[in-house]
Structure formats: structure tokens, C-alpha cells
PDB file of C-alpha atoms and ligand atoms in Angstrom:
ATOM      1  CA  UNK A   5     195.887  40.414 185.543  1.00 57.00           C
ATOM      2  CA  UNK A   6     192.661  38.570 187.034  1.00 79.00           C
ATOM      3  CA  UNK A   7     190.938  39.023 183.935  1.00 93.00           C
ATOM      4  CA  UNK A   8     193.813  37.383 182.064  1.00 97.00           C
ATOM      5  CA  UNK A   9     193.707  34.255 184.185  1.00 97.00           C
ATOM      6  CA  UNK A  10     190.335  33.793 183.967  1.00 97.00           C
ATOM      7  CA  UNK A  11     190.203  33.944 180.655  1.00 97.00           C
ATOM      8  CA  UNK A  12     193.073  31.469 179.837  1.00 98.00           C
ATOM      9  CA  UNK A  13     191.200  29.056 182.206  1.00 97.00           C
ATOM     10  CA  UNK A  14     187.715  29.304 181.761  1.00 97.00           C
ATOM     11  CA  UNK A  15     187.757  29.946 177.681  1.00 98.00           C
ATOM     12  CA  UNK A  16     191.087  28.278 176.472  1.00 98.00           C
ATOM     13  CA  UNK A  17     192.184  25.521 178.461  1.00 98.00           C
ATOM     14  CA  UNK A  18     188.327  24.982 180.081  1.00 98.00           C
ATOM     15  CA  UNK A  19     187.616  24.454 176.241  1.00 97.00           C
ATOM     16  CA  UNK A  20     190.323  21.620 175.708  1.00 98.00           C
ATOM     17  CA  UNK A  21     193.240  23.627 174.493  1.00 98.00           C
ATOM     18  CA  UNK A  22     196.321  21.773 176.370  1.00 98.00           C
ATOM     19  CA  UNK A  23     199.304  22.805 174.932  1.00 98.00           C
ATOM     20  CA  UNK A  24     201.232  24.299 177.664  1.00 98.00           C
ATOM     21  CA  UNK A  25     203.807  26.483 175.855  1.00 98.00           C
ATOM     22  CA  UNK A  26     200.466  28.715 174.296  1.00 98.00           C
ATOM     23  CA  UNK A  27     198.905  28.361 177.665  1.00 98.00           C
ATOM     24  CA  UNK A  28     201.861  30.429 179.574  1.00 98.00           C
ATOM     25  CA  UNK A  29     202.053  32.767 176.308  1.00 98.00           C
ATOM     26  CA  UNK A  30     198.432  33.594 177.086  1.00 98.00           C
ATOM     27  CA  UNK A  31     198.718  34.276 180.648  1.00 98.00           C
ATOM     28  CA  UNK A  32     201.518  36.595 179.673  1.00 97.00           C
ATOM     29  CA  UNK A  33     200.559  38.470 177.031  1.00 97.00           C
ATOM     30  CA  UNK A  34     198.847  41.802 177.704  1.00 97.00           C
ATOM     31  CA  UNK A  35     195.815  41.068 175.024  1.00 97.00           C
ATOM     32  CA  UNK A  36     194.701  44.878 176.380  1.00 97.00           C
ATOM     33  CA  UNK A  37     197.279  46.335 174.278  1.00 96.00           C
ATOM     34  CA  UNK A  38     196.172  45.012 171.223  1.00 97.00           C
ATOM     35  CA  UNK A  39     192.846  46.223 171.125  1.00 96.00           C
ATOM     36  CA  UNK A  40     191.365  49.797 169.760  1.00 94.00           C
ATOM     37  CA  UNK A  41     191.197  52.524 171.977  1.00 94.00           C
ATOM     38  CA  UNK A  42     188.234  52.468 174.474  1.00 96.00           C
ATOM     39  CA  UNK A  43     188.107  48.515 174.481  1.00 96.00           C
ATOM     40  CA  UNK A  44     190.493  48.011 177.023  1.00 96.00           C
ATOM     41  CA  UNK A  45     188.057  47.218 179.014  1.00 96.00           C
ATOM     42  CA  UNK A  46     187.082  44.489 177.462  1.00 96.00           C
ATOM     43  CA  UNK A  47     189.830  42.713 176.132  1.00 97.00           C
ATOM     44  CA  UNK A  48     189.337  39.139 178.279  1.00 97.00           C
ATOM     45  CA  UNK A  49     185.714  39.072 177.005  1.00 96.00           C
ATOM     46  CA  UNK A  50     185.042  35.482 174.741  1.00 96.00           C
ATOM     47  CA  UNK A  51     184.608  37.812 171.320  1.00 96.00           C
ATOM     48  CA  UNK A  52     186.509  39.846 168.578  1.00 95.00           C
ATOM     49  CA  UNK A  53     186.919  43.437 169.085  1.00 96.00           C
ATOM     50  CA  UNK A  54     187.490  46.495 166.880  1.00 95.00           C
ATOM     51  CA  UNK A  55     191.760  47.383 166.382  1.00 96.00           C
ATOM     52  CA  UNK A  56     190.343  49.975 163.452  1.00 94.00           C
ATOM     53  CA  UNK A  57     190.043  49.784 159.821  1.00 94.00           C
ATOM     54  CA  UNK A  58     187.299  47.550 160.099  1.00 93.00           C
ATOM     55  CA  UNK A  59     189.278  44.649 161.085  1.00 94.00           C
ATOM     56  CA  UNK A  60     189.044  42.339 164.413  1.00 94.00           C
ATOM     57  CA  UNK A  61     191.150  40.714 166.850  1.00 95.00           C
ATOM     58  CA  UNK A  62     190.234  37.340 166.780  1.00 94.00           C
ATOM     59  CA  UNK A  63     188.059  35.702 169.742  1.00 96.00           C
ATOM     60  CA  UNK A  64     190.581  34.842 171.961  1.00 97.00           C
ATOM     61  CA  UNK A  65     189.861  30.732 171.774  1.00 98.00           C
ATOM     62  CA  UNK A  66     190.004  31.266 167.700  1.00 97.00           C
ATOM     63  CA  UNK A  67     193.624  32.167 168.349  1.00 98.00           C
ATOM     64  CA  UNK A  68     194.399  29.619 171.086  1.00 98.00           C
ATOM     65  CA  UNK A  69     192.594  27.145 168.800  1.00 98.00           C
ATOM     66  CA  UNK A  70     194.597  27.802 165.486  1.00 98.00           C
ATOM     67  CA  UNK A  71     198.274  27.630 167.459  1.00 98.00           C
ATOM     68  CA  UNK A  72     197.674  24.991 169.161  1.00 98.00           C
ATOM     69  CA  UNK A  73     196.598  23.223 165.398  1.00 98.00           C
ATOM     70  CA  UNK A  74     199.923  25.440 164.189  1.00 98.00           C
ATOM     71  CA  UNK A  75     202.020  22.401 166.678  1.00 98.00           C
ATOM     72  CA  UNK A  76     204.308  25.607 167.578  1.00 98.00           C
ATOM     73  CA  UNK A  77     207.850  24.331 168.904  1.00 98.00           C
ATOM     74  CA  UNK A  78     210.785  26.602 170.594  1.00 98.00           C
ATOM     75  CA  UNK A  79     213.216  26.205 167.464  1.00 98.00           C
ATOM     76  CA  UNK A  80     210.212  27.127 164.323  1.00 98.00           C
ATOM     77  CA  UNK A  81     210.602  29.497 162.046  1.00 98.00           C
ATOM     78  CA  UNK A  82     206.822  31.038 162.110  1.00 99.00           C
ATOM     79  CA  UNK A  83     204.695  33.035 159.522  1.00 99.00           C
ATOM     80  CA  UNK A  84     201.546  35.057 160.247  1.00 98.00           C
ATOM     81  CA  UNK A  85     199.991  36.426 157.776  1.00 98.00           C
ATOM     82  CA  UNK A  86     197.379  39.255 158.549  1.00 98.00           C
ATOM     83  CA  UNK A  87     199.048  40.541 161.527  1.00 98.00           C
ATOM     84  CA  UNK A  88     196.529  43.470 162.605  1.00 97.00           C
ATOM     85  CA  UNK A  89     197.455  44.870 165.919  1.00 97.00           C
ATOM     86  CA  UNK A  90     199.828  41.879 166.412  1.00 98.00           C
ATOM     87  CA  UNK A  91     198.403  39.774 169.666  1.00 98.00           C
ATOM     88  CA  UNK A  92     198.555  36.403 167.815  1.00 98.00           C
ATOM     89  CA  UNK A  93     202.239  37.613 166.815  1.00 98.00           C
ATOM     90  CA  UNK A  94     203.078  38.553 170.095  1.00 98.00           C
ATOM     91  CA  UNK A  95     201.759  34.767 171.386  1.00 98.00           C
ATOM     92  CA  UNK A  96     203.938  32.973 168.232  1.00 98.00           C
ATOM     93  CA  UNK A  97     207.104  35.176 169.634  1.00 98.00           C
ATOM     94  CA  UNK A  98     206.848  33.943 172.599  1.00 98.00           C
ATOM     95  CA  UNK A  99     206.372  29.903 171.477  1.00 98.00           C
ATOM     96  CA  UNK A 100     208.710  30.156 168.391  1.00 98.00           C
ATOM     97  CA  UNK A 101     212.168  31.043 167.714  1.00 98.00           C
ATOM     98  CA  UNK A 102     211.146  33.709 165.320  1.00 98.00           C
ATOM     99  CA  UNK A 103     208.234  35.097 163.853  1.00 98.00           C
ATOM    100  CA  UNK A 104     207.918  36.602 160.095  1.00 98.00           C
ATOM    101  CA  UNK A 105     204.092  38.762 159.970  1.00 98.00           C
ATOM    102  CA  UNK A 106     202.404  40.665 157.443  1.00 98.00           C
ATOM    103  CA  UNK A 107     200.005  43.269 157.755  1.00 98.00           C
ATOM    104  CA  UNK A 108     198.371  45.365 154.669  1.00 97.00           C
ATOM    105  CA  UNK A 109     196.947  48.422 156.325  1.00 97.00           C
ATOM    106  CA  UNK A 110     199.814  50.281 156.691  1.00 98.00           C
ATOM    107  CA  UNK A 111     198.439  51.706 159.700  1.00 97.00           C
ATOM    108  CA  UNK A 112     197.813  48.157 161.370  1.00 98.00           C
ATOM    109  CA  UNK A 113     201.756  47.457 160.921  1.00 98.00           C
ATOM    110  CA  UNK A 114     202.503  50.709 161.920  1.00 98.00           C
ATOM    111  CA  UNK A 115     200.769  49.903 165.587  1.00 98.00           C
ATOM    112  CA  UNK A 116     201.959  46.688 165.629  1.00 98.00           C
ATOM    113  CA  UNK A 117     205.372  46.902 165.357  1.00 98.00           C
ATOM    114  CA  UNK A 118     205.021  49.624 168.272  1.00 98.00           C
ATOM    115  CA  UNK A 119     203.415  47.808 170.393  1.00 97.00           C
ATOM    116  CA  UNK A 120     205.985  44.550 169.760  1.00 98.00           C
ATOM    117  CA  UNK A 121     208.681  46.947 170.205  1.00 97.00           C
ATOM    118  CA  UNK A 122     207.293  48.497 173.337  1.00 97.00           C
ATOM    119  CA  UNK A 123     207.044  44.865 174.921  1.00 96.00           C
ATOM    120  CA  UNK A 124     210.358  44.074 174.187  1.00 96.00           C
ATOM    121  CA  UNK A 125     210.269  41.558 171.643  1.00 96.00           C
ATOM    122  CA  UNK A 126     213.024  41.158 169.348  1.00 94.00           C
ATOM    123  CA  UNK A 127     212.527  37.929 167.462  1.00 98.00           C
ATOM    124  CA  UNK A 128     209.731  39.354 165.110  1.00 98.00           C
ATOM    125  CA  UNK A 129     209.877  40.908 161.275  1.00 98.00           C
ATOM    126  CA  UNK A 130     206.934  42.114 160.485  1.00 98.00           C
ATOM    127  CA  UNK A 131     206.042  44.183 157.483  1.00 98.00           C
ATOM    128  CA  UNK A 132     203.324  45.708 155.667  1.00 98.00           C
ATOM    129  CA  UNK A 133     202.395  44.179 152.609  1.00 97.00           C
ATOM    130  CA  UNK A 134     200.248  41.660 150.295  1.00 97.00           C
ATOM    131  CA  UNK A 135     200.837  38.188 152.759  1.00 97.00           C
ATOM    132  CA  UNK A 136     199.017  35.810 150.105  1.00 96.00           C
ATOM    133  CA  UNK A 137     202.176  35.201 148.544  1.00 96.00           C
ATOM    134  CA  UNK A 138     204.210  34.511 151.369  1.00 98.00           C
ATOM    135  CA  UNK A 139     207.551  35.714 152.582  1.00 98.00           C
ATOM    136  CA  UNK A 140     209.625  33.849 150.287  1.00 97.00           C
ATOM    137  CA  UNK A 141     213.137  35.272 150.975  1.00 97.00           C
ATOM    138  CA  UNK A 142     212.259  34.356 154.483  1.00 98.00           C
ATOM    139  CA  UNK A 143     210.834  30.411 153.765  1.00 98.00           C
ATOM    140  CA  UNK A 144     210.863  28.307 154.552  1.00 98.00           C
ATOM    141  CA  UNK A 145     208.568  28.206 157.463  1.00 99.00           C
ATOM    142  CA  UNK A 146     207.532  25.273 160.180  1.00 98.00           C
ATOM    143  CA  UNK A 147     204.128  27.025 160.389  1.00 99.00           C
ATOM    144  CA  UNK A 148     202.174  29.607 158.937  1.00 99.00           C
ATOM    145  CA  UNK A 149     198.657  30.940 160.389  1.00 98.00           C
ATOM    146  CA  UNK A 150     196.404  33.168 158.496  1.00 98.00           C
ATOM    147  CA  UNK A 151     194.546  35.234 160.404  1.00 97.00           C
ATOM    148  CA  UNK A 152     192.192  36.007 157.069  1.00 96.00           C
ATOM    149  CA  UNK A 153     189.846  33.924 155.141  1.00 96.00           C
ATOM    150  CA  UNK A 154     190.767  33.169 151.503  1.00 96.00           C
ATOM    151  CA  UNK A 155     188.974  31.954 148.849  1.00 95.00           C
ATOM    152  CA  UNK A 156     190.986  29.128 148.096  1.00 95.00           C
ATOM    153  CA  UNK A 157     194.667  27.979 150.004  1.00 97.00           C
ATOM    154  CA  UNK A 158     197.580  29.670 147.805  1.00 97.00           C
ATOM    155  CA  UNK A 159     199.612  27.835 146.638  1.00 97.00           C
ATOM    156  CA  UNK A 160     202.715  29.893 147.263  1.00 97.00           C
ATOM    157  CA  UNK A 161     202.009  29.326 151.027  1.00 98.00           C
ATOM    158  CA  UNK A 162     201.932  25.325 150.507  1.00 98.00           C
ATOM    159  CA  UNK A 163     205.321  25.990 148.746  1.00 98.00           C
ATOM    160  CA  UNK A 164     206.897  27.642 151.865  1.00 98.00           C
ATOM    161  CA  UNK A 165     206.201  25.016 154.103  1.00 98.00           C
ATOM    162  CA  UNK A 166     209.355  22.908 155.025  1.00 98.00           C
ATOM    163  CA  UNK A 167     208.494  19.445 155.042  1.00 98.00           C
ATOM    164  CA  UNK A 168     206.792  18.525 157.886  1.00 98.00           C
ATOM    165  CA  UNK A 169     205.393  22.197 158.085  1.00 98.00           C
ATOM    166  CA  UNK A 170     201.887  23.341 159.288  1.00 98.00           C
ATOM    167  CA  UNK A 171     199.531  25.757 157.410  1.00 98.00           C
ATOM    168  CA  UNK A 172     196.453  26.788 159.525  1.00 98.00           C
ATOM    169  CA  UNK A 173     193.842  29.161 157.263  1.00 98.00           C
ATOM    170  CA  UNK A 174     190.575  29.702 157.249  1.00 98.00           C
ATOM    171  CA  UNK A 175     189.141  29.107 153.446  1.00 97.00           C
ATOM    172  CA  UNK A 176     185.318  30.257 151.708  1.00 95.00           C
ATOM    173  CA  UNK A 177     183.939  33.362 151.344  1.00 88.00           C
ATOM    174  CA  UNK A 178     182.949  36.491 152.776  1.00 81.00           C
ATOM    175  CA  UNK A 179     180.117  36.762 155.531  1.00 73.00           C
ATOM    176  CA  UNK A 180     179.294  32.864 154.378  1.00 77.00           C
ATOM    177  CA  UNK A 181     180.303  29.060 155.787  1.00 85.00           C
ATOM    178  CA  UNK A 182     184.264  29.222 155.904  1.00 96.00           C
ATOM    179  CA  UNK A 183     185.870  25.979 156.936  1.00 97.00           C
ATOM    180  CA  UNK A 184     189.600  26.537 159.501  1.00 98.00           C
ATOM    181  CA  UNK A 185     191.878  23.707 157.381  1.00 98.00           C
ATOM    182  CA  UNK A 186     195.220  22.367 158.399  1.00 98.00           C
ATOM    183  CA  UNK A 187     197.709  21.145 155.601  1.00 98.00           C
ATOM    184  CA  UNK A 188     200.441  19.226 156.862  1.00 98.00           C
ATOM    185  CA  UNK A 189     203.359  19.193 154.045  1.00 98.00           C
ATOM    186  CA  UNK A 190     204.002  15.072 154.077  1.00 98.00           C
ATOM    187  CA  UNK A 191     206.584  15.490 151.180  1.00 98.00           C
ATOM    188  CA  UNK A 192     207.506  17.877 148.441  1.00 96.00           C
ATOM    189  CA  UNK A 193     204.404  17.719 146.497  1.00 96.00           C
ATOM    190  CA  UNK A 194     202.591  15.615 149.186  1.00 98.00           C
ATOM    191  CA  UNK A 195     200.487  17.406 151.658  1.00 98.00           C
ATOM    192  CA  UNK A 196     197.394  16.768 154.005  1.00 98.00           C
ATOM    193  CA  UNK A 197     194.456  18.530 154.816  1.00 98.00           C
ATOM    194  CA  UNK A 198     192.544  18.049 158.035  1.00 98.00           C
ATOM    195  CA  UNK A 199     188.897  20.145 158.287  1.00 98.00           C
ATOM    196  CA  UNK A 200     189.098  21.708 161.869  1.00 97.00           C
ATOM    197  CA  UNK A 201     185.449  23.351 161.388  1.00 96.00           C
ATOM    198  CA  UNK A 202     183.209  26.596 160.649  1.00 95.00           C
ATOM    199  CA  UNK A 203     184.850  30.057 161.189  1.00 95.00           C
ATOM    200  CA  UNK A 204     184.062  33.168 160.430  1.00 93.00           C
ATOM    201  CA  UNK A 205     186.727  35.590 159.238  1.00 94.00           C
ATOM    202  CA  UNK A 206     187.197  38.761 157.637  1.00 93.00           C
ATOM    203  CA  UNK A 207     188.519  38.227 154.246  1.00 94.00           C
ATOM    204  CA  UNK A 208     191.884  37.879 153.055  1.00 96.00           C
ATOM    205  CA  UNK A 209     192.591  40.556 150.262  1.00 94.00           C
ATOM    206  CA  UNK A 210     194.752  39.871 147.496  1.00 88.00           C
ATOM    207  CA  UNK A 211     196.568  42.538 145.490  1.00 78.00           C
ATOM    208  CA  UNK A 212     197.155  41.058 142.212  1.00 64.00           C
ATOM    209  CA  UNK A 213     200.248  42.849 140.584  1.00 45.00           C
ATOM    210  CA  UNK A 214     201.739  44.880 143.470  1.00 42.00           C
ATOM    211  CA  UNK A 215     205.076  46.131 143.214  1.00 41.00           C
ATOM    212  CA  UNK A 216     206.846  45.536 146.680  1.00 44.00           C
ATOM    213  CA  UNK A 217     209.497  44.552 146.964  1.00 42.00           C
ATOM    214  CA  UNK A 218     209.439  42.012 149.568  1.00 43.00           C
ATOM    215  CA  UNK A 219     210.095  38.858 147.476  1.00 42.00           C
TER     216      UNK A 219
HETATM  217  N1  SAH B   1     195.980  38.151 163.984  1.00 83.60           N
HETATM  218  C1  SAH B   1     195.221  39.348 164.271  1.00 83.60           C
HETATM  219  C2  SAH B   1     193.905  39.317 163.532  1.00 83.60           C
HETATM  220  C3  SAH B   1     193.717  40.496 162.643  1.00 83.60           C
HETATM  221  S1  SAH B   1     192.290  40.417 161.552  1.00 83.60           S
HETATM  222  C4  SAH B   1     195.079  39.505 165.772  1.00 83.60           C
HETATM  223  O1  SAH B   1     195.590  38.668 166.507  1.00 83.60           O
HETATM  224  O2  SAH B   1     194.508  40.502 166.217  1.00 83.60           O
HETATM  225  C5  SAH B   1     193.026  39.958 160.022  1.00 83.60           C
HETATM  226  C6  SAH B   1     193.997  40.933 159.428  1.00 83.60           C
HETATM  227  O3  SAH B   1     194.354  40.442 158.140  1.00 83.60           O
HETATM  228  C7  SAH B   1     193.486  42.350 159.209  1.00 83.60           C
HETATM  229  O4  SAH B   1     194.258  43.237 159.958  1.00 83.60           O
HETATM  230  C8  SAH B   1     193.667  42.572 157.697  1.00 83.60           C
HETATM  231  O5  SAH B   1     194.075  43.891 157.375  1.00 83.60           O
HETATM  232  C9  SAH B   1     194.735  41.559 157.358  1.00 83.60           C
HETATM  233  N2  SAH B   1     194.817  41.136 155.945  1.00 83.60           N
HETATM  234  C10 SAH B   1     193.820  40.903 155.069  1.00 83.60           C
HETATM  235  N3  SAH B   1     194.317  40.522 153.885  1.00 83.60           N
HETATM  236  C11 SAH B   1     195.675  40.509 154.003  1.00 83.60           C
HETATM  237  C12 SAH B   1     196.754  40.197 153.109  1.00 83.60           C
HETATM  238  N4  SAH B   1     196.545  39.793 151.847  1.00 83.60           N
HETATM  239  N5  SAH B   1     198.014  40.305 153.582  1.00 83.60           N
HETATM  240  C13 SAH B   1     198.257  40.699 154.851  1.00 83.60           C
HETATM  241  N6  SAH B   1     197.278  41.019 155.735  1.00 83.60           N
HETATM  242  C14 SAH B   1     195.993  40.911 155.331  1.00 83.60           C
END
């Protein structure tokens, strides 16, 4: 529980994140049980860490910083795309009125919706799946985060924004200078982008052609 504090005030709001909502959800959520096995330990360190398949939970001030941008309110509708263990989800539950994710390892969704499950919260959908396109049955949304960098901001994610909607995602390429942008939808074919700085992400995979069925 120390751990937890300290971390919320020396590496989210002693870096200038304010917004008290994300704040609380931070000092509440159990960011240990989001982590792989035998990182426990370290789970209120200022880095990623491993949650298998070669992905990362984010640094805990990348998340802070990118829901704070996100402008969460009590009554949004939120996506997250790139889910992994499901800490950021678990933070957008608790801000939100309900929270759509996506994960594509099956076995990242799989843990995920356990661990949501075994906290108690009931105002999440998350499944496994190809999140570049969206959720559109679900849309539209007052904020989506990606949690993975893509190569350029789809377009069907723009589209799923209600007007007014926020769009946080980190865009470039692999293991080189990605930039964090927020698009604000202004009108229905009038949105604004705002350059929030370098990131480093893992990269968002596309499956071109998939066949779920979650349209
Ligand atoms: N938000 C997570 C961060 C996980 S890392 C957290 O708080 O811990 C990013 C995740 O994006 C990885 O788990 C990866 O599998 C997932 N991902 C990559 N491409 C994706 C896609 N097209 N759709 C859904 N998830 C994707």
C-alpha cells in the first residue's frame, strides 16, 4: 500500500498530473496484479515491466499521462485498445461509466478479464481481437486510448469518436521516434490534433482480413 502512495505522489502527481478522479484510481488500483509473475515486487517502480508475450505494462506516468490527455468524465463511454493485463482498463473503470478493451493475444485477454473479474468490476467488455478497427457496434466512444503504436491514426477510430470525443495514440514506427497525439473530434469531419511528445511503444499489429466477428 506504501509503495502505491508513493508512487502516485512522487511519479504522477509530483510530475504535474492533476486530475483528481485518475489520481484516486491510482491509489486504488492494485498495479501488482497486473504484472507477470515474479515482478510483484516491483510493480511501483517508474518503468514498464514484462505481463508475457513480449508485451509491457506501460510506465506508470505513460498511463497517468495519456488519461489525464483522454479528459475521462464519470458518464463516458471509454475504448482501450491493446488491453494487455488490463491495469490502464482497470484505472478507465474506475473514472468512466463503462469501458469497451481489446486485447489480441488471446492469452493477455484471457488474464485480464480474470483479474477484472476478480476485483469486482462490472462495467468493462473486453475482448480479444484486432482493436485497429474499433468496436463499432459499441461506438460511439467519448475517448479511446491506444496502448500500441501505429503507423499512422486509423481512420475507423476517428470515426468512432462522438463529437467532442478524445483519441490518445501513440503514432511512428517500431523501436524509432513515435510521437503520443491527441485528436479532438471538433465536428463530423473536423478534428484536431495536439503533439503531446516522444514515446516509445510496442507496436500496434494489424490483421488485415480477419474474420471475427466483432463488428
Ligand atoms: N494497457 C496495457 C499496455 C499493454 S502493451 C497496460 O496497462 O498494461 C500493448 C498491448 O497492445 C499488448 O498487450 C499487445 O498485445 C496489444 N496489441 C497490439 N496490437 C493490437 C491490436 N491491433 N489490437 C488489440 N491489441 C493489440
Amino acid at each position: 500500500m506504501h509503495g502505491r502512495l508513493h508512487m502516485v505522489e512522487k511519479q504522477i502527481a509530483g510530475r504535474g498530473i492533476r486530475d483528481p478522479a485518475l489520481l484516486n484510481a491510482m491509489r486504488l488500483i492494485p498495479r501488482e496484479n497486473f504484472v507477470e509473475k515474479g515482478f510483484e515486487m516491483f510493480a511501483y517502480n517508474d518503468c514498464p515491466l514484462p505481463i508475457g508475450k513480449g508485451q509491457t505494462i506501460s510506465q506508470p506516468y505513460m498511463v497517468a499521462l495519456m488519461i489525464e490527455a483522454a479528459e475521462v468524465k464519470p458518464s463516458d463511454t471509454v475504448l482501450e485498445i491493446g488491453a494487455g493485463l488490463g491495469y490502464a482498463t482497470a484505472i478507465l473503470s474506475r473514472m468512466a461509466a463503462h469501458v469497451f478493451a481489446v486485447e489480441r493475444h488471446a492469452s493477455l485477454a484471457a488474464g485480464a478479464t480474470e483479474r477484472l473479474q476478480r476485483l469486482g468490476y462490472d462495467n468493462i467488455d473486453l475482448r480479444c481481437g484486432d482493436g485497429s478497427k474499433g468496436w463499432p457496434k459499441a461506438a460511439p466512444f467519448d475517448a479511446i486510448l491506444v496502448s500500441a503504436a501505429a503507423l499512422e491514426v486509423p481512420q475507423a477510430l476517428k470515426e468512432q469518436l462522438t463529437v467532442g470525443g478524445r483519441l490518445v495514440i501513440p503514432v511512428g514506427p517500431e523501436e524509432s521516434r513515435q510521437t503520443l497525439l491527441k485528436i479532438v473530434r471538433k465536428g463530423s469531419d473536423n478534428f484536431t490534433t495536439q503533439n503531446l511528445g516522444a514515446v516509445i511503444f510496442v507496436p500496434l499489429i494489424s490483421e488485415h482480413g480477419g474474420t471475427e466477428d466483432y463488428n
